[in-house]
PDB file of C-alpha atoms in Angstrom:
ATOM      1  CA  MET A   1       0.000   0.000   0.000  1.00 89.00           C
ATOM      2  CA  ILE A   2       1.290   3.428  -0.954  1.00 93.00           C
ATOM      3  CA  TYR A   3       0.060   6.478   0.940  1.00 94.00           C
ATOM      4  CA  VAL A   4      -0.297   9.789  -0.870  1.00 96.00           C
ATOM      5  CA  GLN A   5      -1.541  13.210   0.121  1.00 96.00           C
ATOM      6  CA  ILE A   6      -3.297  15.378  -2.445  1.00 96.00           C
ATOM      7  CA  PRO A   7      -3.337  19.161  -1.906  1.00 96.00           C
ATOM      8  CA  GLU A   8      -6.711  20.603  -0.874  1.00 96.00           C
ATOM      9  CA  LYS A   9      -7.020  22.505  -4.155  1.00 96.00           C
ATOM     10  CA  HIS A  10      -6.829  19.274  -6.192  1.00 96.00           C
ATOM     11  CA  ASP A  11      -8.421  16.869  -3.715  1.00 95.00           C
ATOM     12  CA  ALA A  12     -11.861  16.586  -5.332  1.00 95.00           C
ATOM     13  CA  MET A  13     -10.460  15.957  -8.814  1.00 96.00           C
ATOM     14  CA  GLY A  14      -7.857  13.571  -7.445  1.00 95.00           C
ATOM     15  CA  PHE A  15     -10.356  11.548  -5.451  1.00 94.00           C
ATOM     16  CA  LEU A  16     -12.726  11.335  -8.418  1.00 95.00           C
ATOM     17  CA  ALA A  17      -9.930  10.046 -10.656  1.00 95.00           C
ATOM     18  CA  LEU A  18      -8.953   7.450  -8.038  1.00 95.00           C
ATOM     19  CA  ALA A  19     -12.540   6.357  -7.394  1.00 93.00           C
ATOM     20  CA  LYS A  20     -13.295   5.904 -11.105  1.00 94.00           C
ATOM     21  CA  SER A  21     -10.355   3.508 -11.486  1.00 90.00           C
ATOM     22  CA  GLY A  22     -12.409   0.595 -10.184  1.00 89.00           C
ATOM     23  CA  THR A  23      -9.750  -0.424  -7.663  1.00 90.00           C
ATOM     24  CA  PRO A  24     -10.495   0.250  -3.971  1.00 92.00           C
ATOM     25  CA  VAL A  25      -8.979   3.401  -2.471  1.00 94.00           C
ATOM     26  CA  TYR A  26      -8.539   3.876   1.271  1.00 92.00           C
ATOM     27  CA  CYS A  27      -9.529   7.396   2.365  1.00 92.00           C
ATOM     28  CA  LEU A  28      -7.985   8.835   5.511  1.00 91.00           C
ATOM     29  CA  ALA A  29      -8.134  12.224   7.224  1.00 90.00           C
ATOM     30  CA  GLY A  30      -6.154  15.127   5.797  1.00 90.00           C
ATOM     31  CA  ASN A  31      -6.579  14.297   2.097  1.00 93.00           C
ATOM     32  CA  ILE A  32      -4.503  11.138   2.545  1.00 93.00           C
ATOM     33  CA  TYR A  33      -5.259   8.063   0.461  1.00 95.00           C
ATOM     34  CA  GLY A  34      -3.997   4.502   0.486  1.00 94.00           C
ATOM     35  CA  VAL A  35      -3.474   3.595  -3.170  1.00 95.00           C
ATOM     36  CA  ARG A  36      -1.849   1.057  -5.457  1.00 95.00           C
ATOM     37  CA  THR A  37       0.774   1.627  -8.139  1.00 94.00           C
ATOM     38  CA  ASP A  38      -1.869   1.877 -10.869  1.00 95.00           C
ATOM     39  CA  HIS A  39      -3.430   4.809  -8.976  1.00 96.00           C
ATOM     40  CA  ILE A  40      -0.083   6.631  -9.028  1.00 96.00           C
ATOM     41  CA  LYS A  41      -0.013   6.290 -12.812  1.00 96.00           C
ATOM     42  CA  ILE A  42      -3.537   7.741 -13.031  1.00 95.00           C
ATOM     43  CA  LEU A  43      -2.618  10.762 -10.898  1.00 97.00           C
ATOM     44  CA  LYS A  44       0.510  11.407 -12.974  1.00 97.00           C
ATOM     45  CA  ARG A  45      -1.370  11.016 -16.271  1.00 96.00           C
ATOM     46  CA  LYS A  46      -4.035  13.508 -15.154  1.00 96.00           C
ATOM     47  CA  ARG A  47      -1.326  15.837 -13.753  1.00 97.00           C
ATOM     48  CA  ILE A  48      -2.839  15.873 -10.289  1.00 97.00           C
ATOM     49  CA  PRO A  49      -0.150  16.839  -7.771  1.00 97.00           C
ATOM     50  CA  PHE A  50       0.454  14.533  -4.830  1.00 97.00           C
ATOM     51  CA  LYS A  51       3.087  13.756  -2.238  1.00 96.00           C
ATOM     52  CA  LYS A  52       4.101  10.213  -1.318  1.00 95.00           C
ATOM     53  CA  LEU A  53       4.107   9.644   2.423  1.00 93.00           C
ATOM     54  CA  ASP A  54       6.193   7.273   4.488  1.00 91.00           C
ATOM     55  CA  ALA A  55       3.862   4.524   5.744  1.00 86.00           C
ATOM     56  CA  LYS A  56       5.418   4.785   9.235  1.00 83.00           C
ATOM     57  CA  ASN A  57       4.137   8.346   9.555  1.00 84.00           C
ATOM     58  CA  VAL A  58       0.542   7.681   8.475  1.00 86.00           C
ATOM     59  CA  HIS A  59      -1.825   7.321  11.416  1.00 79.00           C
ATOM     60  CA  LEU A  60      -4.518   4.772  10.667  1.00 79.00           C
ATOM     61  CA  PRO A  61      -7.830   5.080  12.506  1.00 76.00           C
ATOM     62  CA  LYS A  62      -8.517   2.556  15.245  1.00 77.00           C
ATOM     63  CA  SER A  63     -11.567   0.374  14.940  1.00 75.00           C
ATOM     64  CA  SER A  64     -14.419   1.159  17.312  1.00 74.00           C
ATOM     65  CA  LEU A  65     -14.905  -2.598  17.664  1.00 70.00           C
ATOM     66  CA  ALA A  66     -11.428  -3.084  19.128  1.00 58.00           C
ATOM     67  CA  ALA A  67     -12.609  -2.457  22.680  1.00 56.00           C
TER      68      ALA A  67
END
């Protein structure tokens, strides 16, 4: 899983491009998405800016069922 952050200005277009790909996208807070390599190609092809994030620094939400 690759984590990317899309700037606020391009977030709507970026998310739409990712969602239309047919492959699941994991949406996190702060315009952060868990994507696959084919999603990276889509973002580059559509010239949507993004920043790759180090997976160690991405805080995943905890399940409410984990209690």
